[in-house]
XYZ file of C-alpha atoms in Angstrom:
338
model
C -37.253 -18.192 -13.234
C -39.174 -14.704 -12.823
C -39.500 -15.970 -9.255
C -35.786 -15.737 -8.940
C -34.836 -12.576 -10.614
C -37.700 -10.867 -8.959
C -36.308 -11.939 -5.696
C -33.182 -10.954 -6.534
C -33.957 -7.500 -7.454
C -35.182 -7.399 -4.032
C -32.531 -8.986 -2.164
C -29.952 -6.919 -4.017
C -28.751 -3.327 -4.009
C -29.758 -1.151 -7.004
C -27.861 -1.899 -9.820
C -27.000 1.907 -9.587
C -24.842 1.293 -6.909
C -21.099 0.598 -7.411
C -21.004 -2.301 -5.908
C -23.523 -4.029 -6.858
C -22.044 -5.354 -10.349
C -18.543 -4.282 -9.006
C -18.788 -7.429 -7.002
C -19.599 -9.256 -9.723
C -17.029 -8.336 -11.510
C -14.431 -8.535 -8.441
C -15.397 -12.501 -8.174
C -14.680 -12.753 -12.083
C -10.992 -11.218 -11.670
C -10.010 -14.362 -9.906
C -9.720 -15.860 -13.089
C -6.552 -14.492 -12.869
C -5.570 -15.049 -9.171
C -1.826 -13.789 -9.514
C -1.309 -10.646 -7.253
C -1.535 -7.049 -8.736
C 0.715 -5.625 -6.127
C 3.926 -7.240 -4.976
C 6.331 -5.629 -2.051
C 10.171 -6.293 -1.574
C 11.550 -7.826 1.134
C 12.832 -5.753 3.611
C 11.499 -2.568 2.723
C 10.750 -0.427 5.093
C 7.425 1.018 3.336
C 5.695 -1.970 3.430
C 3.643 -0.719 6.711
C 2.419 2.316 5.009
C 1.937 0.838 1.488
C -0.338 -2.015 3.574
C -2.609 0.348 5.151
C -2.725 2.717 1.789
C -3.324 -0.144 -0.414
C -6.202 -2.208 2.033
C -8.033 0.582 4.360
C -7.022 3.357 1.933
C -8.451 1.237 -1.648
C -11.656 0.186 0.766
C -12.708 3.936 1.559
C -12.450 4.732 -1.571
C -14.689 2.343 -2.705
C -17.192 2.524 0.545
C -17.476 6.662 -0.570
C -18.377 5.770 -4.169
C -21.104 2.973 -3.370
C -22.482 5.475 -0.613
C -22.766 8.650 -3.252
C -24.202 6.053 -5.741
C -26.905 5.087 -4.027
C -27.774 8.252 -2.853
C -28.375 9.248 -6.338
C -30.327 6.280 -7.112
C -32.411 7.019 -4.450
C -32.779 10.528 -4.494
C -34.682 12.629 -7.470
C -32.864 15.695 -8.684
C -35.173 18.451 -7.662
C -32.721 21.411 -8.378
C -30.801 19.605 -12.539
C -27.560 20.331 -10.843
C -27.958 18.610 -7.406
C -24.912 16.090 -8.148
C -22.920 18.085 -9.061
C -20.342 17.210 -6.374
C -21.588 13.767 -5.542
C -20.139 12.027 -8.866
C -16.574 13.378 -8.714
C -16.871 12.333 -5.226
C -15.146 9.135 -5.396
C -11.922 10.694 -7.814
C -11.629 13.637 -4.931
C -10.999 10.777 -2.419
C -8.648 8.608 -4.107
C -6.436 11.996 -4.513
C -6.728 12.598 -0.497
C -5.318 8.970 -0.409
C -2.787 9.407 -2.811
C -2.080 12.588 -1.140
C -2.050 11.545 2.638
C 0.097 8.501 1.465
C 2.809 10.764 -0.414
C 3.373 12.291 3.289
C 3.164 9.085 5.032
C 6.321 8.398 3.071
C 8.407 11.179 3.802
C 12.290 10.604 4.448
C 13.425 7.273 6.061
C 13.223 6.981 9.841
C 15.898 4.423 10.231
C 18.172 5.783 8.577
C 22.072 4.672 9.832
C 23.854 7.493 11.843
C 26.515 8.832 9.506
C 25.080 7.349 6.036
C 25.625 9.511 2.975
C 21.964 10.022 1.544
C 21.623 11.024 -1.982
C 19.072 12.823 -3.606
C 18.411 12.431 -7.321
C 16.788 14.124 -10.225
C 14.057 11.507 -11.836
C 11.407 12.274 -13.848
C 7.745 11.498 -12.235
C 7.270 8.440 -14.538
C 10.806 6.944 -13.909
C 9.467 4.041 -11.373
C 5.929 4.284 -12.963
C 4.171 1.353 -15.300
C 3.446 3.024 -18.924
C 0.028 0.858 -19.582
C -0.980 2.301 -15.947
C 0.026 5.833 -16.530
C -1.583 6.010 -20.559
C -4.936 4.314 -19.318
C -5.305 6.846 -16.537
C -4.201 9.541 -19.192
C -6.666 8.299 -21.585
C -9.979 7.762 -19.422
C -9.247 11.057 -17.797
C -9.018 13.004 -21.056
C -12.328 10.963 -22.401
C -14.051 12.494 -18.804
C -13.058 15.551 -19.573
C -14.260 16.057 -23.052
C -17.306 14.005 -22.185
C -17.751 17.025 -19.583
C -17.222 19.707 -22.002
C -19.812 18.394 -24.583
C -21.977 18.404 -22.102
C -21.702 21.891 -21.132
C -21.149 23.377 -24.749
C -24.981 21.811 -25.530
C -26.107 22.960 -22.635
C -28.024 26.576 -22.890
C -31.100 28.390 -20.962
C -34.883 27.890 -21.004
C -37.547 30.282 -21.113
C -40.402 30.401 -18.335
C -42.674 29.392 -20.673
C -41.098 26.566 -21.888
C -42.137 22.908 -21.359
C -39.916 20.769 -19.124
C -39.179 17.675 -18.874
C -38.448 15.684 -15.551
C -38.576 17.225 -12.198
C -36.572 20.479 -12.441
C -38.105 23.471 -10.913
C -38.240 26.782 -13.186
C -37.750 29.355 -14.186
C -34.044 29.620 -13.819
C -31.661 30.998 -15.540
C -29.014 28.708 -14.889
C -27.498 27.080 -18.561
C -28.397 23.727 -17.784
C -30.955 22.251 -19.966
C -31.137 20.598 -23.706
C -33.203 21.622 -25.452
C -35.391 18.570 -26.925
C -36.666 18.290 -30.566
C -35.616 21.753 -31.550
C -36.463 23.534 -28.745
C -40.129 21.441 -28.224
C -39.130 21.167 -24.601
C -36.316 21.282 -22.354
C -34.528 18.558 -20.081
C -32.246 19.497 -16.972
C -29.096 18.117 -16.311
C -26.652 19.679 -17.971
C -24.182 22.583 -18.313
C -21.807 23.909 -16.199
C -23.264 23.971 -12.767
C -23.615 19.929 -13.355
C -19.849 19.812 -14.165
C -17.343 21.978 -13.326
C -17.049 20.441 -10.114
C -16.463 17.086 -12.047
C -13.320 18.984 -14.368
C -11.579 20.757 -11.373
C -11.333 17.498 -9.400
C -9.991 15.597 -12.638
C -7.241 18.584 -12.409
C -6.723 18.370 -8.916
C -6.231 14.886 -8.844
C -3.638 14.734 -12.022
C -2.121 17.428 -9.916
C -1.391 15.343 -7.215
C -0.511 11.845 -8.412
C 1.964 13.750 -10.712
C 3.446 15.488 -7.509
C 3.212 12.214 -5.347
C 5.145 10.448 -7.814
C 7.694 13.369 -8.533
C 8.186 13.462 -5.210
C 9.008 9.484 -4.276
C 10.745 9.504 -7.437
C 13.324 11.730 -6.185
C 13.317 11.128 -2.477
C 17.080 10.722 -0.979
C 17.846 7.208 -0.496
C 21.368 5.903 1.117
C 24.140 5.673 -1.000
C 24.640 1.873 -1.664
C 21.804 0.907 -0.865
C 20.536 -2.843 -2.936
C 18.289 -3.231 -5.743
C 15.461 -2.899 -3.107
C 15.151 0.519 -4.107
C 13.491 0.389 -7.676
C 10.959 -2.521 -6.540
C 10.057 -0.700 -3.390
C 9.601 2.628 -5.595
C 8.259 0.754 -8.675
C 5.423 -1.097 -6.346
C 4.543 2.466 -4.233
C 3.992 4.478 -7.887
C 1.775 0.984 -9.279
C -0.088 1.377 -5.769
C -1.263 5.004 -5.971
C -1.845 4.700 -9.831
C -4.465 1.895 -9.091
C -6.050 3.849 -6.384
C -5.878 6.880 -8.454
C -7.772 4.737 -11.258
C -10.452 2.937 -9.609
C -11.622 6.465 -8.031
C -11.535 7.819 -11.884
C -13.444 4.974 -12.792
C -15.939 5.572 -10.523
C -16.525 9.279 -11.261
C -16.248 8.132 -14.835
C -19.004 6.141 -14.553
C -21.337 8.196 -12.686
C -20.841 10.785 -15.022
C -21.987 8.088 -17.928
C -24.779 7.277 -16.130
C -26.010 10.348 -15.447
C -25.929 12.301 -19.186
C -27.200 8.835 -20.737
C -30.241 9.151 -18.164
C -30.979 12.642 -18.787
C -30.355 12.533 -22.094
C -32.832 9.186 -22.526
C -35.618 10.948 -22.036
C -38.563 10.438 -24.597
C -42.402 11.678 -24.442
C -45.382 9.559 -26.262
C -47.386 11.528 -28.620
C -50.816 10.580 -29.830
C -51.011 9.799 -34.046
C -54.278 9.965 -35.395
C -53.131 8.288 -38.029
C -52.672 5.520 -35.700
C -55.871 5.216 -34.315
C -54.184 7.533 -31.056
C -51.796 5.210 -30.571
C -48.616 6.310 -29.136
C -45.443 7.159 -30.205
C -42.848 8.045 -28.465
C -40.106 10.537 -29.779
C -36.231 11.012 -27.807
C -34.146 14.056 -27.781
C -31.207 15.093 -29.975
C -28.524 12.691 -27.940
C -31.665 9.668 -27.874
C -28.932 7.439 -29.866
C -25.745 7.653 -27.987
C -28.090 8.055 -24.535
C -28.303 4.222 -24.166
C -24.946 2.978 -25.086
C -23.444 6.103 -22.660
C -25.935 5.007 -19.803
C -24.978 1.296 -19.923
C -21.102 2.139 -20.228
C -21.434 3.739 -17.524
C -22.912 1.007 -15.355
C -19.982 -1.283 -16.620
C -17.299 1.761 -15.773
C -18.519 2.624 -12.256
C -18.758 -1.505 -11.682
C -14.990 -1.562 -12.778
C -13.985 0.943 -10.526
C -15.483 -0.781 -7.440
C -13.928 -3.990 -8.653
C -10.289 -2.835 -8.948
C -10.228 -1.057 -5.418
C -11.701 -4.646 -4.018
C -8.978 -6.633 -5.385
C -6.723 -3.870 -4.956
C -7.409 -4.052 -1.281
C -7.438 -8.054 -0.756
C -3.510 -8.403 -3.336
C -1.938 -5.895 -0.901
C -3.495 -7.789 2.390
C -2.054 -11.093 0.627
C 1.320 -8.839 -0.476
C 1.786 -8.307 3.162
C 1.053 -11.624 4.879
C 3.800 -13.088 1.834
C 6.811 -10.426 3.070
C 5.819 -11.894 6.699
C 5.852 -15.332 5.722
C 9.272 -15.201 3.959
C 10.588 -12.747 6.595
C 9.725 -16.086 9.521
C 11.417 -18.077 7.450
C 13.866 -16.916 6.429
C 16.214 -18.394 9.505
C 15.548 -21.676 8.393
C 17.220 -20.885 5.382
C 20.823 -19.963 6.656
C 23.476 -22.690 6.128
C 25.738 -23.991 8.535
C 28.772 -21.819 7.792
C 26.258 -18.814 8.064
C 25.861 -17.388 4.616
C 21.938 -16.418 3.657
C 20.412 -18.883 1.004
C 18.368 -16.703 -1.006
């Protein structure tokens, strides 16, 4: 049995890595092998939803197991040189979101003559409330997870003992201090986070915008029903993409104050014959828990851009399917059997 899981830790990526549990975790979503994304018949969207929702959902993914294993593999010789790797994969998923809104502009085909009509929605009109709140809610947790971080955070002096591989003196805010001041650990502030809260903003920014935007895009007057699914399925789309890349930087983010802030030293106690013992700093208790979360968050993210990806390939191969078939299903006197 060691055999095995010894050869596996070879074999495999890092579990640092996003993908490395994230396929794990994409296998165990076919428990539920129903599709997440569905496209109407007949829209005319379905080209650029396809490519947003497979090659689109697959970069975003391929960025965030790239900047995670750079980090894994890579010490942190400066305490702040992530900063702009872990909101990485969020920063993407908005230039996805963002390069889809224009792919969608106004309709190409649209009849000579037609009388086009241009409402006045609010963004969440054609948007799925559990989607919107849980992207809401993880993005507000990231952001006060950030701000902890950098309210702790405070300078060292030159004399000061450090802990891990941080050069010094600096005068950067970026370290904890550790058991009162005893010694210092790099890692924090904001120099390791701002980058992380403006690209939180920027992408809220431009899903809201996005789906402001498609929400009140002209459409011809009396046109079908196809009009709320094909608007309903484009805002559940960009949320997902939107998500998975918030899970990702969510995760990083975990992982990376849980592993600074897990940092212990062994002291010698005479009373115990020298024997060591070995003492954590001030965030030693949530350090763990944060550190493992964030393996499970980042894994998550990869996951849901996966099977985002392969439900919009099998979307698009269904609206082909019923759209060859659908002459085999017109009666003799010509009507459409639907």
């Amino acid at each position: 049995m060691l055999d095995l899981y010894f050869w596996l830790r070879a074999a495999l990526p890092p579990l640092e890595v996003a993908t490395t549990i994230g396929a794990l975790l994409f296998a165990l979503t076919w428990v539920a092998p129903r599709r997440w994304v569905t496209f109407p018949a007949g829209s005319n969207r379905v080209r650029t939803l396809t490519i947003t929702g497979t090659l689109g959902a697959l970069f975003v993914v391929g960025v965030g197991a790239a900047v995670s294993a750079h980090i894994a593999a890579t010490a942190d010789g400066s305490g702040f040189d992530d900063w702009w790797r872990r909101p990485t994969p969020l920063w993407v998923a908005a230039v996805v979101v963002a390069a889809a809104g224009v792919a969608l502009r106004e309709r190409r085909n649209t009849p000579a003559g037609a009388l086009q009509v241009r409402t006045l929605r609010d963004w969440r009109h054609f948007t799925s409330p559990g989607l919107t709140w849980t992207w809401a809610a993880i993005a507000g947790a990231l952001v006060i997870l950030c701000t902890w971080h950098i309210a702790i955070a405070t300078r060292a002096p030159a004399d000061a003992l450090f802990l891990g591989d941080v050069p010094h003196p600096t005068d950067l805010p970026i370290f904890v201090p550790f058991q009162g001041g005893f010694a210092f650990v790099g890692g924090a502030g904001w120099p390791n986070h701002v980058g992380t809260l403006i690209v939180v903003g920027i992408a809220a920014a431009v899903g809201f915008v996005a789906l402001r935007v498609d929400a009140n895009r002209r459409f011809v007057q009396g046109s079908p029903s196809i009009l709320r699914a094909e608007r309903t399925a484009t805002s559940r789309l960009l949320l997902l993409i939107l998500l998975g890349g918030l899970l990702l930087t969510f995760g990083a983010v975990c992982m990376h104050i849980g592993a600074t802030g897990g940092a212990s030293i062994g002291l010698a106690v005479e009373e115990a014959n020298g024997a060591l013992v070995y003492v954590g700093g001030g965030i030693g208790l949530i350090a763990r828990p944060l550190n493992l979360f964030g393996y499970f968050s980042q894994a998550c993210g990869a996951a849901l851009l996966m099977r985002l990806a392969v439900d919009t390939a099998r979307a698009a191969y269904a609206g082909r399917r019923s759209r060859a078939t659908l002459p085999a299903e017109i009666s003799a006197d010509g009507a459409v059997l639907l």
